[in-house]
Amino acid sequence: MEHDFAKGVEELGLQIDSRIAAYFSSCIHCGLCAEACLFYTETDDPRYTPIYKLEPMRRLWKAQHTFWGKFAVKLGLSKPLTEQDFADWEELVYDSCTMCGRCSMVCPVGNDIAYMIRKEREGFSSAGYSPVGMQEATHRALTIGSPMGVTLKTLRAALAHVEKDTGLNIPMDQQGADYMTLFSSMEIVNFPEYIESLARIFAAAGVSWTISSEAFEATNSGIQIGSHQAAAELVGRVVNAAESLGVKYVISPECGHAYSAIRWEGPNLIGRPYRFQVIHILELLDELQKSGRLQLSGHTDTPLTFHDPCQIVRRGGVVESPRDLLGKVASGFVEMADHGTMNWCCGGGGGVSANERAEELRLKVFDRKRKQLDELGVTTMVTACANCRIVLEEGIEDREMNVEVIGLTELLAEHLLLPEKRTD
């Protein structure tokens, strides 16, 4: 992709809304955000301080929106942005930030730094300063329908295997179903056991559901790279499919950024509210369990812990549902020292795992998760995000650790009480 510096600066300027202006005005330069960022704590590199990653946007804000900044521009005393600044900061904006939002949690004046990074990426993406891997993933998402190139034919093949293994029918394009289920490409390719678990649970619980042949992909590469236009196009496909089928709910899968994109950013991206509700799969399973439709049997006493996906737990608010569900099937569940909304990121969210050049840094910052696991001494970790799962498995393999990573939906399916064995 060719670089267009002028377009990038213009787009960066357009992203400076009232929230961004208030955040920069409020920053007291305390540096607390640094100690909350694993890219800083695991490298001791001051360039990875969260607020420093926003320096290009801060300089533009100061020059365009503050009295002293404008005064300095008039006198020729300010330092305007250059193409070299975009080149220098591209790695900081994309490789060393997962937009996990842990830094935002500790900011004493409430600045949402993850939101600011998301906005800054819009300028960098417009200028062509974004990782090649993320550019290619976004192109595949827009042209093929999936960032990993998963086609409808591939999905049908995966579903056929599930149907053969379970003897269940997987509904597709079923008009008037209650729920429309989305998948991430990683679940279709790497973790088809998630699809099988879902099919078994829904059959046992009597859930009316369907998959859309027009929009089955949940991952939103537009959000990750910072392209409002691409993000809106990808959300719009899901919205059109759901409203065409007349479903009441769209189920976001075990994928963090997919959940943020469709639930929290989606209505603003397309400029109108949905005619359906979005629910995360863990919220639905928790509701089914509490209403008695999902019945579970037996416990595992294996010591295990739960890795909280940032976009689902910290920024999405789905904190208690996974713990309620784990409490039903895992007597050996123990929490990490930093868990829930303050859990440490896997290190690969926000498109970092789709960025090949970031691999060495991503594996280095995995040491934060390694320390958490070493403190507990468990050999099983449960999570609810396919991207987290892949990143964690790669880190575990690289550090030669004896830890298994499993999905929460998959664990629940292992303890599913089938209808023929129920007493209700």
Short mmCIF file of C-alpha atoms in Angstrom, two decimals:
data_model
loop_
_atom_site.label_atom_id
_atom_site.label_comp_id
_atom_site.label_asym_id
_atom_site.label_seq_id
_atom_site.Cartn_x
_atom_site.Cartn_y
_atom_site.Cartn_z
CA MET A 1 0.00 0.00 0.00
CA GLU A 2 1.41 3.39 -0.99
CA HIS A 3 1.85 6.06 1.65
CA ASP A 4 -0.22 9.26 1.60
CA PHE A 5 1.07 11.43 4.43
CA ALA A 6 -1.24 14.39 3.76
CA LYS A 7 -4.33 12.15 3.79
CA GLY A 8 -3.17 10.57 7.04
CA VAL A 9 -2.69 13.93 8.78
CA GLU A 10 -6.10 15.09 7.58
CA GLU A 11 -7.76 11.91 8.88
CA LEU A 12 -5.87 12.09 12.16
CA GLY A 13 -7.16 15.63 12.61
CA LEU A 14 -10.73 14.52 11.93
CA GLN A 15 -10.44 11.90 14.67
CA ILE A 16 -9.77 14.54 17.35
CA ASP A 17 -13.28 14.79 18.75
CA SER A 18 -14.39 16.33 22.03
CA ARG A 19 -13.43 13.19 23.97
CA ILE A 20 -9.91 13.15 22.55
CA ALA A 21 -9.50 16.88 23.24
CA ALA A 22 -10.72 16.44 26.82
CA TYR A 23 -8.40 13.48 27.38
CA PHE A 24 -5.29 15.31 26.17
CA SER A 25 -6.26 18.39 28.21
CA SER A 26 -6.72 16.22 31.30
CA CYS A 27 -3.51 14.17 31.07
CA ILE A 28 -1.29 15.00 34.06
CA HIS A 29 1.70 13.00 32.75
CA CYS A 30 1.80 10.82 35.87
CA GLY A 31 2.99 7.74 33.98
CA LEU A 32 0.71 5.30 35.80
CA CYS A 33 -0.47 3.92 32.47
CA ALA A 34 3.04 2.56 31.86
CA GLU A 35 2.90 0.16 34.80
CA ALA A 36 -0.44 -1.19 33.54
CA CYS A 37 0.91 -2.06 30.06
CA LEU A 38 2.62 -5.42 29.59
CA PHE A 39 4.52 -4.09 26.58
CA TYR A 40 6.27 -1.68 28.98
CA THR A 41 6.53 -3.87 32.07
CA GLU A 42 8.06 -6.77 30.14
CA THR A 43 10.53 -4.67 28.12
CA ASP A 44 11.30 -1.59 30.27
CA ASP A 45 11.29 0.33 26.98
CA PRO A 46 9.87 3.84 27.58
CA ARG A 47 8.64 3.98 23.98
CA TYR A 48 5.98 1.46 24.99
CA THR A 49 4.42 3.76 27.55
CA PRO A 50 0.76 3.96 26.44
CA ILE A 51 0.53 7.75 26.38
CA TYR A 52 3.76 8.01 24.35
CA LYS A 53 2.18 5.91 21.60
CA LEU A 54 -0.27 8.79 21.15
CA GLU A 55 2.39 11.45 20.64
CA PRO A 56 1.59 12.12 16.93
CA MET A 57 -2.06 12.73 17.73
CA ARG A 58 -1.17 14.83 20.80
CA ARG A 59 1.10 17.10 18.77
CA LEU A 60 -1.59 17.60 16.16
CA TRP A 61 -4.19 18.31 18.87
CA LYS A 62 -1.88 20.86 20.49
CA ALA A 63 -1.15 22.64 17.21
CA GLN A 64 -4.77 22.76 16.06
CA HIS A 65 -6.80 23.07 19.26
CA THR A 66 -4.79 24.90 21.95
CA PHE A 67 -3.94 28.61 22.28
CA TRP A 68 -0.23 28.07 22.92
CA GLY A 69 -0.02 25.45 20.23
CA LYS A 70 -1.53 27.76 17.61
CA PHE A 71 0.71 30.58 18.87
CA ALA A 72 3.78 28.40 18.45
CA VAL A 73 2.71 27.51 14.91
CA LYS A 74 2.38 31.24 14.06
CA LEU A 75 5.90 31.89 15.35
CA GLY A 76 7.31 28.86 13.61
CA LEU A 77 8.29 27.34 16.96
CA SER A 78 6.20 24.15 16.78
CA LYS A 79 7.40 20.84 15.42
CA PRO A 80 4.98 19.75 12.68
CA LEU A 81 4.31 16.09 12.00
CA THR A 82 6.45 14.48 9.32
CA GLU A 83 6.31 11.31 7.28
CA GLN A 84 9.17 10.03 9.43
CA ASP A 85 6.96 10.41 12.52
CA PHE A 86 4.35 8.13 10.91
CA ALA A 87 7.07 5.65 9.98
CA ASP A 88 8.57 5.74 13.49
CA TRP A 89 5.27 5.38 15.34
CA GLU A 90 3.69 2.69 13.13
CA GLU A 91 5.26 -0.06 15.23
CA LEU A 92 4.14 1.58 18.47
CA VAL A 93 0.57 2.07 17.27
CA TYR A 94 0.09 -1.45 15.89
CA ASP A 95 2.74 -3.84 17.27
CA SER A 96 2.83 -2.81 20.91
CA CYS A 97 -0.83 -2.15 21.72
CA THR A 98 -3.71 -4.61 21.82
CA MET A 99 -6.21 -1.91 22.84
CA CYS A 100 -6.87 -4.06 25.91
CA GLY A 101 -7.70 -0.97 27.97
CA ARG A 102 -5.83 -1.92 31.15
CA CYS A 103 -4.03 1.43 31.01
CA SER A 104 -7.41 3.18 30.88
CA MET A 105 -8.42 1.43 34.13
CA VAL A 106 -5.58 3.02 36.12
CA CYS A 107 -5.64 6.51 34.59
CA PRO A 108 -6.39 8.87 37.52
CA VAL A 109 -8.30 11.32 35.31
CA GLY A 110 -10.27 8.65 33.42
CA ASN A 111 -8.67 8.91 30.01
CA ASP A 112 -9.70 6.03 27.73
CA ILE A 113 -6.31 5.44 26.11
CA ALA A 114 -7.53 2.38 24.20
CA TYR A 115 -10.18 4.56 22.55
CA MET A 116 -7.49 7.08 21.64
CA ILE A 117 -5.27 4.42 20.06
CA ARG A 118 -8.29 3.17 18.10
CA LYS A 119 -8.77 6.72 16.77
CA GLU A 120 -5.07 7.21 16.03
CA ARG A 121 -5.06 4.03 13.95
CA GLU A 122 -7.65 5.66 11.65
CA GLY A 123 -5.05 8.28 10.68
CA PHE A 124 -2.22 5.81 10.27
CA SER A 125 -4.37 3.42 8.24
CA SER A 126 -5.48 6.23 5.90
CA ALA A 127 -1.84 7.17 5.36
CA GLY A 128 -0.91 3.60 4.51
CA TYR A 129 1.23 3.18 7.62
CA SER A 130 -0.19 -0.12 8.86
CA PRO A 131 1.22 -3.67 8.98
CA VAL A 132 1.06 -5.63 5.74
CA GLY A 133 -0.47 -8.62 7.51
CA MET A 134 -3.37 -6.52 8.79
CA GLN A 135 -3.84 -4.90 5.37
CA GLU A 136 -4.10 -8.32 3.76
CA ALA A 137 -6.48 -9.61 6.45
CA THR A 138 -8.76 -6.61 5.93
CA HIS A 139 -8.68 -7.08 2.16
CA ARG A 140 -9.64 -10.75 2.53
CA ALA A 141 -12.44 -9.84 4.94
CA LEU A 142 -13.93 -7.37 2.45
CA THR A 143 -13.49 -9.47 -0.69
CA ILE A 144 -13.85 -13.06 0.59
CA GLY A 145 -15.79 -12.47 3.79
CA SER A 146 -13.18 -13.65 6.27
CA PRO A 147 -9.78 -12.28 7.37
CA MET A 148 -8.37 -15.82 7.16
CA GLY A 149 -9.95 -16.47 3.76
CA VAL A 150 -12.57 -18.89 5.10
CA THR A 151 -15.31 -19.28 2.49
CA LEU A 152 -18.88 -20.53 2.79
CA LYS A 153 -17.69 -23.78 1.19
CA THR A 154 -15.13 -24.19 3.98
CA LEU A 155 -17.77 -23.52 6.62
CA ARG A 156 -20.18 -26.04 5.06
CA ALA A 157 -17.40 -28.65 5.12
CA ALA A 158 -16.74 -27.96 8.81
CA LEU A 159 -20.46 -28.16 9.61
CA ALA A 160 -20.76 -31.44 7.71
CA HIS A 161 -18.11 -32.95 9.98
CA VAL A 162 -19.98 -31.72 13.06
CA GLU A 163 -23.25 -33.15 11.76
CA LYS A 164 -21.58 -36.50 11.08
CA ASP A 165 -19.94 -36.62 14.53
CA THR A 166 -23.03 -35.53 16.48
CA GLY A 167 -25.92 -36.75 14.37
CA LEU A 168 -27.41 -33.28 14.71
CA ASN A 169 -28.68 -30.99 11.97
CA ILE A 170 -26.95 -27.59 11.82
CA PRO A 171 -29.57 -25.06 10.68
CA MET A 172 -28.59 -22.53 8.00
CA ASP A 173 -30.66 -19.58 6.76
CA GLN A 174 -33.60 -20.63 8.91
CA GLN A 175 -36.14 -17.82 8.73
CA GLY A 176 -37.56 -16.67 12.07
CA ALA A 177 -35.08 -18.48 14.33
CA ASP A 178 -34.54 -16.84 17.71
CA TYR A 179 -30.75 -16.71 17.50
CA MET A 180 -28.25 -16.17 14.66
CA THR A 181 -24.79 -17.44 15.51
CA LEU A 182 -21.53 -15.89 14.35
CA PHE A 183 -18.14 -17.58 14.33
CA SER A 184 -14.61 -16.33 14.11
CA SER A 185 -12.47 -17.87 11.37
CA MET A 186 -10.23 -19.30 14.05
CA GLU A 187 -13.11 -21.33 15.46
CA ILE A 188 -13.95 -22.74 12.02
CA VAL A 189 -10.34 -23.59 11.15
CA ASN A 190 -8.55 -24.13 14.48
CA PHE A 191 -11.28 -24.96 16.99
CA PRO A 192 -14.24 -26.71 15.29
CA GLU A 193 -14.92 -28.31 18.67
CA TYR A 194 -16.50 -24.97 19.60
CA ILE A 195 -19.09 -25.42 16.83
CA GLU A 196 -19.74 -29.00 17.90
CA SER A 197 -20.11 -27.95 21.54
CA LEU A 198 -22.53 -25.22 20.56
CA ALA A 199 -24.64 -27.61 18.47
CA ARG A 200 -24.85 -30.15 21.30
CA ILE A 201 -25.73 -27.56 23.94
CA PHE A 202 -28.36 -25.85 21.79
CA ALA A 203 -29.97 -29.18 20.92
CA ALA A 204 -30.13 -30.20 24.59
CA ALA A 205 -31.47 -26.79 25.65
CA GLY A 206 -34.00 -26.57 22.81
CA VAL A 207 -32.58 -23.31 21.41
CA SER A 208 -33.99 -22.07 18.10
CA TRP A 209 -30.92 -20.98 16.15
CA THR A 210 -29.43 -20.60 12.70
CA ILE A 211 -26.31 -19.66 10.79
CA SER A 212 -26.47 -17.17 7.92
CA SER A 213 -24.81 -18.09 4.64
CA GLU A 214 -24.53 -14.35 3.96
CA ALA A 215 -22.74 -13.36 7.17
CA PHE A 216 -21.17 -15.97 9.44
CA GLU A 217 -17.87 -14.21 10.18
CA ALA A 218 -17.64 -12.28 13.44
CA THR A 219 -14.10 -10.90 13.22
CA ASN A 220 -13.99 -7.23 12.27
CA SER A 221 -10.62 -6.41 10.73
CA GLY A 222 -11.74 -2.85 10.09
CA ILE A 223 -11.84 -2.15 13.82
CA GLN A 224 -8.40 -3.64 14.30
CA ILE A 225 -6.59 -1.80 11.52
CA GLY A 226 -8.46 1.45 12.08
CA SER A 227 -10.74 1.80 9.04
CA HIS A 228 -14.18 3.17 9.80
CA GLN A 229 -15.35 2.37 6.27
CA ALA A 230 -14.23 -1.26 6.37
CA ALA A 231 -15.58 -1.77 9.89
CA ALA A 232 -18.99 -0.38 8.89
CA GLU A 233 -19.12 -2.61 5.80
CA LEU A 234 -18.41 -5.73 7.88
CA VAL A 235 -20.93 -4.84 10.60
CA GLY A 236 -23.51 -3.97 7.94
CA ARG A 237 -23.31 -7.46 6.45
CA VAL A 238 -24.19 -9.04 9.81
CA VAL A 239 -26.98 -6.55 10.46
CA ASN A 240 -28.54 -7.07 7.03
CA ALA A 241 -28.38 -10.86 7.38
CA ALA A 242 -29.87 -10.86 10.89
CA GLU A 243 -32.68 -8.49 9.98
CA SER A 244 -33.39 -10.39 6.76
CA LEU A 245 -33.78 -13.63 8.72
CA GLY A 246 -35.87 -11.89 11.37
CA VAL A 247 -33.87 -13.22 14.32
CA LYS A 248 -34.28 -11.80 17.82
CA TYR A 249 -30.63 -12.13 18.84
CA VAL A 250 -27.18 -12.30 17.26
CA ILE A 251 -24.73 -14.42 19.25
CA SER A 252 -21.17 -13.13 19.42
CA PRO A 253 -18.75 -16.08 19.66
CA GLU A 254 -15.71 -16.70 21.82
CA CYS A 255 -13.82 -13.81 20.20
CA GLY A 256 -13.08 -10.59 22.03
CA HIS A 257 -12.79 -7.87 19.43
CA ALA A 258 -15.67 -9.38 17.46
CA TYR A 259 -17.85 -8.78 20.50
CA SER A 260 -16.75 -5.14 20.83
CA ALA A 261 -17.30 -4.54 17.14
CA ILE A 262 -20.80 -5.94 16.81
CA ARG A 263 -22.17 -4.98 20.21
CA TRP A 264 -20.60 -1.67 21.19
CA GLU A 265 -19.25 -0.03 18.03
CA GLY A 266 -21.68 -1.46 15.46
CA PRO A 267 -24.69 0.86 15.83
CA ASN A 268 -22.46 3.93 15.65
CA LEU A 269 -20.64 2.54 12.62
CA ILE A 270 -23.84 2.02 10.60
CA GLY A 271 -25.60 5.05 12.06
CA ARG A 272 -28.72 3.41 13.46
CA PRO A 273 -29.87 0.97 16.16
CA TYR A 274 -30.32 -2.73 15.40
CA ARG A 275 -33.68 -4.48 15.12
CA PHE A 276 -32.25 -7.32 17.20
CA GLN A 277 -30.12 -7.67 20.33
CA VAL A 278 -26.52 -8.83 20.55
CA ILE A 279 -25.59 -11.33 23.24
CA HIS A 280 -22.27 -12.94 23.96
CA ILE A 281 -22.28 -16.74 24.00
CA LEU A 282 -21.25 -16.78 27.68
CA GLU A 283 -24.18 -14.54 28.60
CA LEU A 284 -26.55 -16.85 26.74
CA LEU A 285 -25.12 -20.01 28.31
CA ASP A 286 -25.38 -18.41 31.75
CA GLU A 287 -29.03 -17.48 31.08
CA LEU A 288 -29.81 -21.01 29.85
CA GLN A 289 -28.14 -22.54 32.90
CA LYS A 290 -29.97 -20.30 35.36
CA SER A 291 -33.33 -20.96 33.70
CA GLY A 292 -32.74 -24.72 33.87
CA ARG A 293 -32.63 -25.25 30.11
CA LEU A 294 -28.89 -25.98 30.20
CA GLN A 295 -28.32 -28.72 32.75
CA LEU A 296 -24.82 -29.79 33.70
CA SER A 297 -23.56 -32.92 35.37
CA GLY A 298 -20.41 -33.71 37.29
CA HIS A 299 -17.34 -31.65 38.20
CA THR A 300 -13.73 -31.68 37.22
CA ASP A 301 -11.42 -31.36 40.21
CA THR A 302 -8.46 -30.51 37.98
CA PRO A 303 -6.85 -27.27 39.23
CA LEU A 304 -7.55 -24.69 36.55
CA THR A 305 -7.77 -20.95 36.09
CA PHE A 306 -9.58 -18.55 33.76
CA HIS A 307 -7.94 -16.07 31.40
CA ASP A 308 -10.26 -13.06 31.04
CA PRO A 309 -10.39 -11.85 27.41
CA CYS A 310 -9.98 -8.07 27.59
CA GLN A 311 -12.74 -7.07 25.17
CA ILE A 312 -15.28 -9.47 26.68
CA VAL A 313 -14.55 -8.93 30.37
CA ARG A 314 -12.76 -5.60 30.92
CA ARG A 315 -14.33 -3.57 28.11
CA GLY A 316 -17.39 -5.72 27.53
CA GLY A 317 -18.66 -6.19 31.08
CA VAL A 318 -19.13 -9.98 30.89
CA VAL A 319 -17.38 -10.57 34.22
CA GLU A 320 -19.57 -12.84 36.31
CA SER A 321 -21.04 -15.14 33.64
CA PRO A 322 -17.84 -17.14 33.03
CA ARG A 323 -17.29 -17.51 36.77
CA ASP A 324 -20.86 -18.62 37.39
CA LEU A 325 -20.51 -21.22 34.65
CA LEU A 326 -17.10 -22.43 35.82
CA GLY A 327 -18.48 -22.77 39.33
CA LYS A 328 -20.97 -25.35 38.04
CA VAL A 329 -18.41 -27.70 36.51
CA ALA A 330 -14.95 -26.99 37.99
CA SER A 331 -14.36 -27.54 41.71
CA GLY A 332 -10.65 -26.80 41.22
CA PHE A 333 -11.16 -23.29 39.78
CA VAL A 334 -8.69 -20.73 41.15
CA GLU A 335 -8.31 -17.06 40.21
CA MET A 336 -5.10 -15.43 39.02
CA ALA A 337 -3.70 -12.64 41.20
CA ASP A 338 -4.87 -10.07 38.66
CA HIS A 339 -8.17 -11.29 37.32
CA GLY A 340 -11.49 -9.99 36.07
CA THR A 341 -11.38 -6.42 34.81
CA MET A 342 -7.69 -6.05 35.73
CA ASN A 343 -6.45 -9.23 34.06
CA TRP A 344 -3.34 -8.99 31.91
CA CYS A 345 -3.85 -9.26 28.16
CA CYS A 346 -2.69 -12.30 26.18
CA GLY A 347 -0.53 -9.92 24.13
CA GLY A 348 -2.03 -10.68 20.72
CA GLY A 349 -5.38 -8.90 20.56
CA GLY A 350 -6.27 -5.83 18.52
CA GLY A 351 -4.74 -7.34 15.38
CA VAL A 352 -1.27 -7.86 16.91
CA SER A 353 -1.51 -11.61 16.26
CA ALA A 354 -2.25 -10.88 12.57
CA ASN A 355 0.93 -8.83 12.37
CA GLU A 356 3.83 -11.16 11.65
CA ARG A 357 6.57 -8.66 12.41
CA ALA A 358 5.19 -8.31 15.98
CA GLU A 359 5.73 -12.00 16.78
CA GLU A 360 9.02 -11.61 18.66
CA LEU A 361 7.63 -8.79 20.82
CA ARG A 362 4.37 -10.69 21.40
CA LEU A 363 6.23 -13.75 22.65
CA LYS A 364 8.39 -11.59 24.90
CA VAL A 365 5.42 -9.96 26.61
CA PHE A 366 3.84 -13.40 27.12
CA ASP A 367 6.18 -13.60 30.12
CA ARG A 368 3.57 -11.66 32.09
CA LYS A 369 1.07 -14.47 31.58
CA ARG A 370 3.78 -17.07 32.26
CA LYS A 371 4.43 -15.44 35.64
CA GLN A 372 0.72 -15.52 36.46
CA LEU A 373 0.51 -19.22 35.62
CA ASP A 374 3.71 -20.06 37.50
CA GLU A 375 2.33 -18.38 40.63
CA LEU A 376 -0.74 -20.63 40.52
CA GLY A 377 0.96 -23.83 39.41
CA VAL A 378 -2.05 -24.97 37.39
CA THR A 379 -1.75 -27.01 34.21
CA THR A 380 -5.11 -26.05 32.68
CA MET A 381 -6.26 -22.60 31.62
CA VAL A 382 -9.78 -21.88 30.39
CA THR A 383 -10.58 -18.90 28.19
CA ALA A 384 -13.43 -17.60 26.02
CA CYS A 385 -11.67 -16.06 23.01
CA ALA A 386 -10.26 -18.05 20.10
CA ASN A 387 -7.60 -15.42 19.44
CA CYS A 388 -6.48 -15.44 23.09
CA ARG A 389 -6.38 -19.22 22.93
CA ILE A 390 -4.07 -19.30 19.90
CA VAL A 391 -1.79 -16.61 21.31
CA LEU A 392 -1.62 -18.32 24.70
CA GLU A 393 -0.91 -21.71 23.14
CA GLU A 394 1.92 -20.21 21.08
CA GLY A 395 3.40 -18.57 24.17
CA ILE A 396 3.12 -21.77 26.19
CA GLU A 397 4.82 -23.74 23.43
CA ASP A 398 7.58 -21.14 23.06
CA ARG A 399 8.23 -21.17 26.83
CA GLU A 400 7.97 -24.99 26.93
CA MET A 401 5.28 -24.94 29.63
CA ASN A 402 3.06 -27.85 30.58
CA VAL A 403 -0.28 -26.04 30.38
CA GLU A 404 -3.37 -26.95 28.37
CA VAL A 405 -5.70 -24.21 27.09
CA ILE A 406 -9.39 -25.01 26.53
CA GLY A 407 -12.49 -23.02 25.63
CA LEU A 408 -15.21 -22.50 28.24
CA THR A 409 -18.05 -23.53 25.90
CA GLU A 410 -16.15 -26.72 25.15
CA LEU A 411 -15.68 -27.45 28.87
CA LEU A 412 -19.40 -26.98 29.53
CA ALA A 413 -20.32 -29.32 26.67
CA GLU A 414 -18.20 -32.02 28.32
CA HIS A 415 -20.50 -31.83 31.36
CA LEU A 416 -23.77 -31.51 29.46
CA LEU A 417 -26.64 -33.49 30.95
CA LEU A 418 -28.49 -34.89 27.96
CA PRO A 419 -32.31 -34.62 27.82
CA GLU A 420 -32.82 -38.39 28.09
CA LYS A 421 -31.05 -38.39 31.46
CA ARG A 422 -32.92 -35.44 32.91
CA THR A 423 -35.61 -35.86 35.52
CA ASP A 424 -37.54 -32.65 34.63
#
